[in-house]
Coordinates of C-alpha atoms in Angstrom, one line a residue:
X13 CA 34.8 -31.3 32.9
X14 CA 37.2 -28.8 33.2
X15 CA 36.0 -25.1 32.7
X16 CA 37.8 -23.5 29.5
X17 CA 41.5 -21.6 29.9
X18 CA 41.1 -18.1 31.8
X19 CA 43.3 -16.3 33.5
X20 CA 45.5 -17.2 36.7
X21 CA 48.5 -19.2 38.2
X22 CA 50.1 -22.6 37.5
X23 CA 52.6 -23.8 38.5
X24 CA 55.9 -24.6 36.1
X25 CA 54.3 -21.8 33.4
X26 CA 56.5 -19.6 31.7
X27 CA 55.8 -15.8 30.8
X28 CA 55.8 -15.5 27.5
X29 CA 58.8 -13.9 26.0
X30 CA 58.8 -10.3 26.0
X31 CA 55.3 -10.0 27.6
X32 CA 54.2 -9.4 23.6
X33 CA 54.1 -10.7 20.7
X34 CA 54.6 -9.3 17.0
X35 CA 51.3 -8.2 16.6
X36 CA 48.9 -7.8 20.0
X37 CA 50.1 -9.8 22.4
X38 CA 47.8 -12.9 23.8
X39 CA 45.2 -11.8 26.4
X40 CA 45.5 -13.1 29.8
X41 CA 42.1 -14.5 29.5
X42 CA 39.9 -14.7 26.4
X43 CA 36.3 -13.0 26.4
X44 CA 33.0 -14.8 27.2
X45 CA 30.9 -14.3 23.8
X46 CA 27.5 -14.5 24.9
X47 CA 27.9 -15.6 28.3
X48 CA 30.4 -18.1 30.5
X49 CA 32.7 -20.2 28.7
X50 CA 33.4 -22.9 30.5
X51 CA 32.7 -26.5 32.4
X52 CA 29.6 -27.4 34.9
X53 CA 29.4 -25.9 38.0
X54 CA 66.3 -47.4 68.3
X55 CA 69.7 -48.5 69.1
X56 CA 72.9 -49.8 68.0
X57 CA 71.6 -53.3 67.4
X58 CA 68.5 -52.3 65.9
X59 CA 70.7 -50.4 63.2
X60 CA 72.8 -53.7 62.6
X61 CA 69.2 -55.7 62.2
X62 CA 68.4 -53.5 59.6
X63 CA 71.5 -53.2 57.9
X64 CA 71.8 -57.1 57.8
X65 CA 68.1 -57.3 56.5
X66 CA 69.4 -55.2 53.5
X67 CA 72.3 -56.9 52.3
X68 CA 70.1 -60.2 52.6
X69 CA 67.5 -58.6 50.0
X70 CA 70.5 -57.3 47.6
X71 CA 72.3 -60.8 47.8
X72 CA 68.8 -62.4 46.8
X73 CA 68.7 -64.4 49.9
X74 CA 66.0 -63.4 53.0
X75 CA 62.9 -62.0 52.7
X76 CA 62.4 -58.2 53.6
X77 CA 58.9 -56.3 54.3
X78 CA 58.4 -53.7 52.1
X79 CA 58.1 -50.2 53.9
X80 CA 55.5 -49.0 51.7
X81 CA 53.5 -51.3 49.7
X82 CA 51.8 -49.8 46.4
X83 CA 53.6 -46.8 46.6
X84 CA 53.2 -44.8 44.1
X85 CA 55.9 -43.5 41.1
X86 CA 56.3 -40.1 40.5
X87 CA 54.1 -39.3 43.7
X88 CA 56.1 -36.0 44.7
X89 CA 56.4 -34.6 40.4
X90 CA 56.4 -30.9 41.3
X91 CA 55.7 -30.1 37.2
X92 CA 53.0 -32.6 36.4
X93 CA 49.8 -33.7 37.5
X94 CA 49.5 -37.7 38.6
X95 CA 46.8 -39.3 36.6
X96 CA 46.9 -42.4 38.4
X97 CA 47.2 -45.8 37.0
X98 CA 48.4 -46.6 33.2
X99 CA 45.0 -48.3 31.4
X100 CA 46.2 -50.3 28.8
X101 CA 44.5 -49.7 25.9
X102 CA 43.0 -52.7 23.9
X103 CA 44.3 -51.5 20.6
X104 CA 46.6 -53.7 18.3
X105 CA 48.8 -51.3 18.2
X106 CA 49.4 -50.2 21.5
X107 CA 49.7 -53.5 23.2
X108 CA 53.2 -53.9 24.5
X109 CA 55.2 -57.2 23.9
X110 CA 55.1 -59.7 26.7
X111 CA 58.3 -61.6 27.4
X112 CA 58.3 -64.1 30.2
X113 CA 61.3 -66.2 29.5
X114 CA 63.8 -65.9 32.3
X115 CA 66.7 -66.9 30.0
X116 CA 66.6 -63.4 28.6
X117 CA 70.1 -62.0 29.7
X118 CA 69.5 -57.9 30.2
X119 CA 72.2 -57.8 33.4
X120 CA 75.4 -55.1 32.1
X121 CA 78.2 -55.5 34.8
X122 CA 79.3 -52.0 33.8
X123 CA 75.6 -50.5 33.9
X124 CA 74.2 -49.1 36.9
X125 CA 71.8 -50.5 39.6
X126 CA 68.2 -50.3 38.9
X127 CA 66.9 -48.7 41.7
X128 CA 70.0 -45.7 40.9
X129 CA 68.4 -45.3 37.3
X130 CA 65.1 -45.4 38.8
X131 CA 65.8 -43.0 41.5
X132 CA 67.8 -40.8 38.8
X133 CA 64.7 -40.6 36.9
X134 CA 62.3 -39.3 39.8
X135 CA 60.1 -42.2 40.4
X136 CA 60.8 -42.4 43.8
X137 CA 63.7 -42.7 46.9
X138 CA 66.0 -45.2 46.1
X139 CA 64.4 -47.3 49.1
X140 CA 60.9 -47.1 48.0
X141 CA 62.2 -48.3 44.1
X142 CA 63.8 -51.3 45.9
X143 CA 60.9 -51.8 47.1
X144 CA 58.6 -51.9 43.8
X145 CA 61.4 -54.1 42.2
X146 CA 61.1 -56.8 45.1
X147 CA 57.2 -56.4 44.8
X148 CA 57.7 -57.3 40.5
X149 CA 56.0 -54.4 39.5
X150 CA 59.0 -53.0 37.3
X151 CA 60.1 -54.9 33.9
X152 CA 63.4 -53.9 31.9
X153 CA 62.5 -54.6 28.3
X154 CA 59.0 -56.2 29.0
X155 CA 60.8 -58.9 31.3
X156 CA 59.8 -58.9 35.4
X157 CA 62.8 -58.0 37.5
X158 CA 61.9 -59.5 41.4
X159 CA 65.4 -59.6 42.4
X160 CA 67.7 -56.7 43.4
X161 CA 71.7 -56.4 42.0
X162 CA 70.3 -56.0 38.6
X163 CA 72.7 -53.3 36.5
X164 CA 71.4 -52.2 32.9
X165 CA 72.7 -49.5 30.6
X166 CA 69.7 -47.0 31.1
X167 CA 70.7 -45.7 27.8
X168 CA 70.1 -49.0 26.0
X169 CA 67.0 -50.5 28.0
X170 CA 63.5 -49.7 28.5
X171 CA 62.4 -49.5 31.9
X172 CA 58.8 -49.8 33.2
X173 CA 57.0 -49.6 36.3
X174 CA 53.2 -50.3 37.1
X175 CA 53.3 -50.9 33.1
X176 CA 54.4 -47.1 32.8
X177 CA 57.4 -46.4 30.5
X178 CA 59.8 -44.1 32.8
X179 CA 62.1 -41.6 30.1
X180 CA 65.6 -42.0 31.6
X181 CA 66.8 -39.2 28.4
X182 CA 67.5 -36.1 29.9
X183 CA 67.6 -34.4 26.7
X184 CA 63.8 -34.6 25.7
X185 CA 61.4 -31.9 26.2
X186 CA 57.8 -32.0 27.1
X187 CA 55.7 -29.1 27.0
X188 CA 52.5 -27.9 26.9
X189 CA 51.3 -24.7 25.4
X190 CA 47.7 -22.8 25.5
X191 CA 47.4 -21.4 22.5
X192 CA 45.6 -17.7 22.2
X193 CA 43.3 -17.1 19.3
X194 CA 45.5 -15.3 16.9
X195 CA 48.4 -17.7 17.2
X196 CA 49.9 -19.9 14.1
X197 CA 50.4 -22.9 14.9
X198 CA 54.1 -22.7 13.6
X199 CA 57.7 -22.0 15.1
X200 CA 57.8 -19.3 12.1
X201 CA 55.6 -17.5 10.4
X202 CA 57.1 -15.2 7.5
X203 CA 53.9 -12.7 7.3
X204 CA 54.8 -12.0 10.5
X205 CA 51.9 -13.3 12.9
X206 CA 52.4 -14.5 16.5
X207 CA 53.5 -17.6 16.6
X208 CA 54.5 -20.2 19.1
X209 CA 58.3 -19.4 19.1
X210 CA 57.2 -15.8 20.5
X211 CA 56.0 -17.7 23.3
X212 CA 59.1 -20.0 24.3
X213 CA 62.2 -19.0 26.5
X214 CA 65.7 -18.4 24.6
X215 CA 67.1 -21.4 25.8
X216 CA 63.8 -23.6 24.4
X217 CA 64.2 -21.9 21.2
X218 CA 67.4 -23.4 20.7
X219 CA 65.5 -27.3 20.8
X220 CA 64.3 -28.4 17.4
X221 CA 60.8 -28.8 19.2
X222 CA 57.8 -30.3 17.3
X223 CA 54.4 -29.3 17.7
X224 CA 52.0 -32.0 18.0
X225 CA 49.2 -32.1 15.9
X226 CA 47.8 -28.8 14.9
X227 CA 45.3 -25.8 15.9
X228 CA 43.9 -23.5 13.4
X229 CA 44.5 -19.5 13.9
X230 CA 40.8 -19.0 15.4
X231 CA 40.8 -21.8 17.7
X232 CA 42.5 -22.1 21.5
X233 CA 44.0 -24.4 23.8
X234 CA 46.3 -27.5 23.9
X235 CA 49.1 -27.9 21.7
X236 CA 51.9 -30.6 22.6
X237 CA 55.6 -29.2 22.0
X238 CA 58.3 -32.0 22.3
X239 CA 62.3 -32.6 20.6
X240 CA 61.1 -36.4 21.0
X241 CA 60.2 -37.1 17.2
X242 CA 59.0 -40.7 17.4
X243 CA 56.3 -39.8 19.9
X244 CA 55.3 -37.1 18.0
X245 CA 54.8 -39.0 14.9
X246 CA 53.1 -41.9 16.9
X247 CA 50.5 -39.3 18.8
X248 CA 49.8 -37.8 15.3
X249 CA 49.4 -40.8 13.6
X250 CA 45.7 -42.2 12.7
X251 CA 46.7 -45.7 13.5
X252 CA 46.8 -44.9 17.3
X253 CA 43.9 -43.2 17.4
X254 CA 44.2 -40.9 20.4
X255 CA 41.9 -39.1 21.5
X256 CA 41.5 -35.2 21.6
X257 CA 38.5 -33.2 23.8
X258 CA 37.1 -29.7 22.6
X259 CA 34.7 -27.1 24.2
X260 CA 32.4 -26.2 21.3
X261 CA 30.7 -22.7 21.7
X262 CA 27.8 -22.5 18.7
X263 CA 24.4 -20.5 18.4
X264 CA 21.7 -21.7 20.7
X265 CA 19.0 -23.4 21.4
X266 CA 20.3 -26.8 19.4
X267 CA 17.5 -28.8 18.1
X268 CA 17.5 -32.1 19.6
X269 CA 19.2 -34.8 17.8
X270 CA 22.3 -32.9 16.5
X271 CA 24.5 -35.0 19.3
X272 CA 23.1 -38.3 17.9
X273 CA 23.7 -36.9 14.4
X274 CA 27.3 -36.1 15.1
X275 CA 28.1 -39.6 16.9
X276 CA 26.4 -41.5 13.7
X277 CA 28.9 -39.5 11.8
X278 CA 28.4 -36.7 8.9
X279 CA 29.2 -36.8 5.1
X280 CA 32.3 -34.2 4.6
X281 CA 33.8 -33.6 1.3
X282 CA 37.0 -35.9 2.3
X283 CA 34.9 -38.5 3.6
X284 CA 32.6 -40.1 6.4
X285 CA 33.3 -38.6 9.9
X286 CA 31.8 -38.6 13.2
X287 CA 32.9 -37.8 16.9
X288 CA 33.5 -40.5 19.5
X289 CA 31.5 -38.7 22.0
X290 CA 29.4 -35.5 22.5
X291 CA 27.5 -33.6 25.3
X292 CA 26.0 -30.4 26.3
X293 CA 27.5 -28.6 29.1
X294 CA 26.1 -25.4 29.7
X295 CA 23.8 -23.1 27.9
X296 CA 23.5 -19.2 28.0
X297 CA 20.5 -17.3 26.1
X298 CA 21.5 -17.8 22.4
X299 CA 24.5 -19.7 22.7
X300 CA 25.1 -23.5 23.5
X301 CA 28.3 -24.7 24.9
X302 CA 29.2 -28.3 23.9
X303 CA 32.1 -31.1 24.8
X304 CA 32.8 -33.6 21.8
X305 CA 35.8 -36.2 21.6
X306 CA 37.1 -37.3 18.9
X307 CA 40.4 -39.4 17.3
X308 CA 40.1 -37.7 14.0
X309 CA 43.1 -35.5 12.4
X310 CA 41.7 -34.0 9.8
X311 CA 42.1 -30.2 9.3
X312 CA 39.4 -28.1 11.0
X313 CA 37.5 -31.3 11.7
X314 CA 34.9 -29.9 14.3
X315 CA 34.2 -26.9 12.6
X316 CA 33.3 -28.6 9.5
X317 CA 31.3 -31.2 11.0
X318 CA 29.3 -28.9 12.9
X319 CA 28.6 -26.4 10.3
X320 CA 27.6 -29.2 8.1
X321 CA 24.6 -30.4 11.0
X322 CA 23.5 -26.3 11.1
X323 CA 25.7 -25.0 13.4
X324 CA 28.5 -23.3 12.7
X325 CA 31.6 -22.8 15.4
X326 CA 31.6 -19.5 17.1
X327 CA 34.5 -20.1 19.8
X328 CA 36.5 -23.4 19.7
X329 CA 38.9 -24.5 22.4
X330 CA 41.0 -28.0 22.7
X331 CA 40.8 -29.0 26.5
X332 CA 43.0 -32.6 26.1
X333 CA 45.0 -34.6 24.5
X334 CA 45.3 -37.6 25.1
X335 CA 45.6 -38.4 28.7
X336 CA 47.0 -34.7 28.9
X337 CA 44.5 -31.8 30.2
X338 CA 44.7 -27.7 30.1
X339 CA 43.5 -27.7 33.3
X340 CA 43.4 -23.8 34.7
X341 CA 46.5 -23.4 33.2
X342 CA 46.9 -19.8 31.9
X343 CA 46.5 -18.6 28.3
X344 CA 49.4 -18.0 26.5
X345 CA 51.5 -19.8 28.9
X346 CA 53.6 -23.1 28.7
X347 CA 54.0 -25.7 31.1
X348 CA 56.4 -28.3 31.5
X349 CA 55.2 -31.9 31.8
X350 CA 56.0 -33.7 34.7
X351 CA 57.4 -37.3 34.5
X352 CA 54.5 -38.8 35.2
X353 CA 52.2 -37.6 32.3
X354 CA 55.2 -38.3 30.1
X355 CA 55.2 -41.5 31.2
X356 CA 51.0 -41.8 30.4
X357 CA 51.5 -40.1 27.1
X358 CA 54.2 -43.0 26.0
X359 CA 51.8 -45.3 27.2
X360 CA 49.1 -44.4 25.4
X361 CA 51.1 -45.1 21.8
X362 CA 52.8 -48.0 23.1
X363 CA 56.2 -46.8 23.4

């Protein structure tokens, strides 16, 4: 469990702009109410060998050993933090088409080589993507490519290695802000409250960026920017049910039960709901600190289900999103996602 934000470095953060806001700018750490906030404690004719190997693997003919087996994509992303393997998600919705045909014609003579876009993109040297084609663990719109030569328009096709969906768009934007208490969730606010535009760079305020999901005025932590509308719209949607992870900081001791209570699911004016999982991480005299995941949307969901079991919120911070975590990144600050986590976060709505 990761403890909740505080202050100190990350790397790829940006200062927020102007070092303050309209109205009391954010702190570089929020207090401790009650106690700690947070988680638990060779030669010439060598060269020709090799040369000659090569062109055999490009022409399709021969057999070349990989240099690195399993290497990994995105291993050196200087912005992002690798979260390993895609886990595809048993979901209806997320499950991506499978197409094994091999009459399925995706070769553009006027594209470019595969291992070029891939390389473009930052998944790895040029040699090493040879490498994961010729091992089949890259598909160009859900079909295996095993054979080097192949050119697509990277534009036009969807490209995917290890099952990961690699963004070949330059233009999109993936960010991630941790919101201060105080801050509207909103670009603008006309009452004239800090909001998450004071935060952004001149240049990023020039993207039409859309803030995923929401975080009400009182409550911290992850929020999602992004110019890419159709993930937006998928992470928000119900359908997809992705999950979000909150520190809960309430009035101790909690009567035993109330986790059980909350995972059988409470009786809210809009309906039935209940959190997909709940625990108790640390406890300070008179306050508890819990972590609950949920899928749920709904405005001010936790609060409202835990003041309806006797327990009303006193601090409130989202710690994840998805396969996306705060981390010890600094309040206030935004960080921009590396290629990897993209690729995780498209997986994780099927795109």
């Amino acid at each position: 469990m990761t403890p909740s934000p505080r202050s100190g470095s990350s790397s790829g953060q940006n200062q927020p702009r102007g070092g303050n806001p309209r109205s009391g700018g954010p702190r570089s750490g929020a207090p401790k109410p009650g106690g700690k906030f947070g988680g638990p404690k060779g030669g010439t004719t060598a060269g020709a060998g090799k040369f000659g190997a090569r062109a055999a693997a490009r022409s399709g003919s021969g057999t070349r050993k990989p240099s690195q087996p399993g290497a990994r994509p995105f291993k050196n992303d200087q912005y992002g933090r690798n979260l390993g393997p895609v886990k595809n998600r048993p979901t209806e919705q997320n499950r991506r088409p499978e197409r094994t045909t091999d009459d399925v014609d995706i070769h553009n003579a006027d594209g470019v080589r595969l291992q070029k876009v891939m390389a473009m993109a930052g998944v790895a040297s040029r040699r090493l993507c040879e490498d994961m084609i010729l091992e089949g663990r890259v598909q160009v719109d859900g079909v295996t490519v095993t054979q080097l030569g192949l050119r697509v328009d990277p534009e036009a096709v969807e490209i995917a290695v290890d099952g990961m969906t690699i963004q070949t768009d330059e233009s999109l934007i993936y960010m991630v802000f941790n919101k201060p208490k105080g801050v509207v969730s909103t670009m603008d606010d006309p009452e004239g409250r800090p909001c998450i535009s004071d935060f952004l760079k001149k240049r990023q305020t020039r993207e039409r960026l859309f803030h995923v999901g929401r975080l009400d005025t009182n409550t911290e932590g992850l929020l999602l920017l992004t110019n890419d509308g159709e993930l937006a719209n998928r992470l928000s949607h119900p359908k997809y049910g992705v999950q979000k992870t909150y520190l809960v900081q309430v009035r101790g001791p909690m009567a035993h039960g109330v986790g059980a209570q909350l995972k059988d699911g409470v009786d809210l004016e809009d309906g039935w709901a209940k959190v997909d999982s709940f625990r108790l991480v640390d406890s300070t005299p008179g306050h508890v600190l819990a972590e609950v995941v949920l899928h749920s949307g709904k405005n001010r969901i936790v609060r409202r289900m835990f003041e309806a079991v006797g327990y009303p919120v006193e601090r409130l911070v989202r710690v994840k999103f998805g396969p996306i975590a705060l981390g010890d990144q600094r309040q206030g600050s935004i960080r921009i996602l590396g290629r990897h986590e993209v690729g995780h976060l498209l997986a994780e709505v099927g795109m």
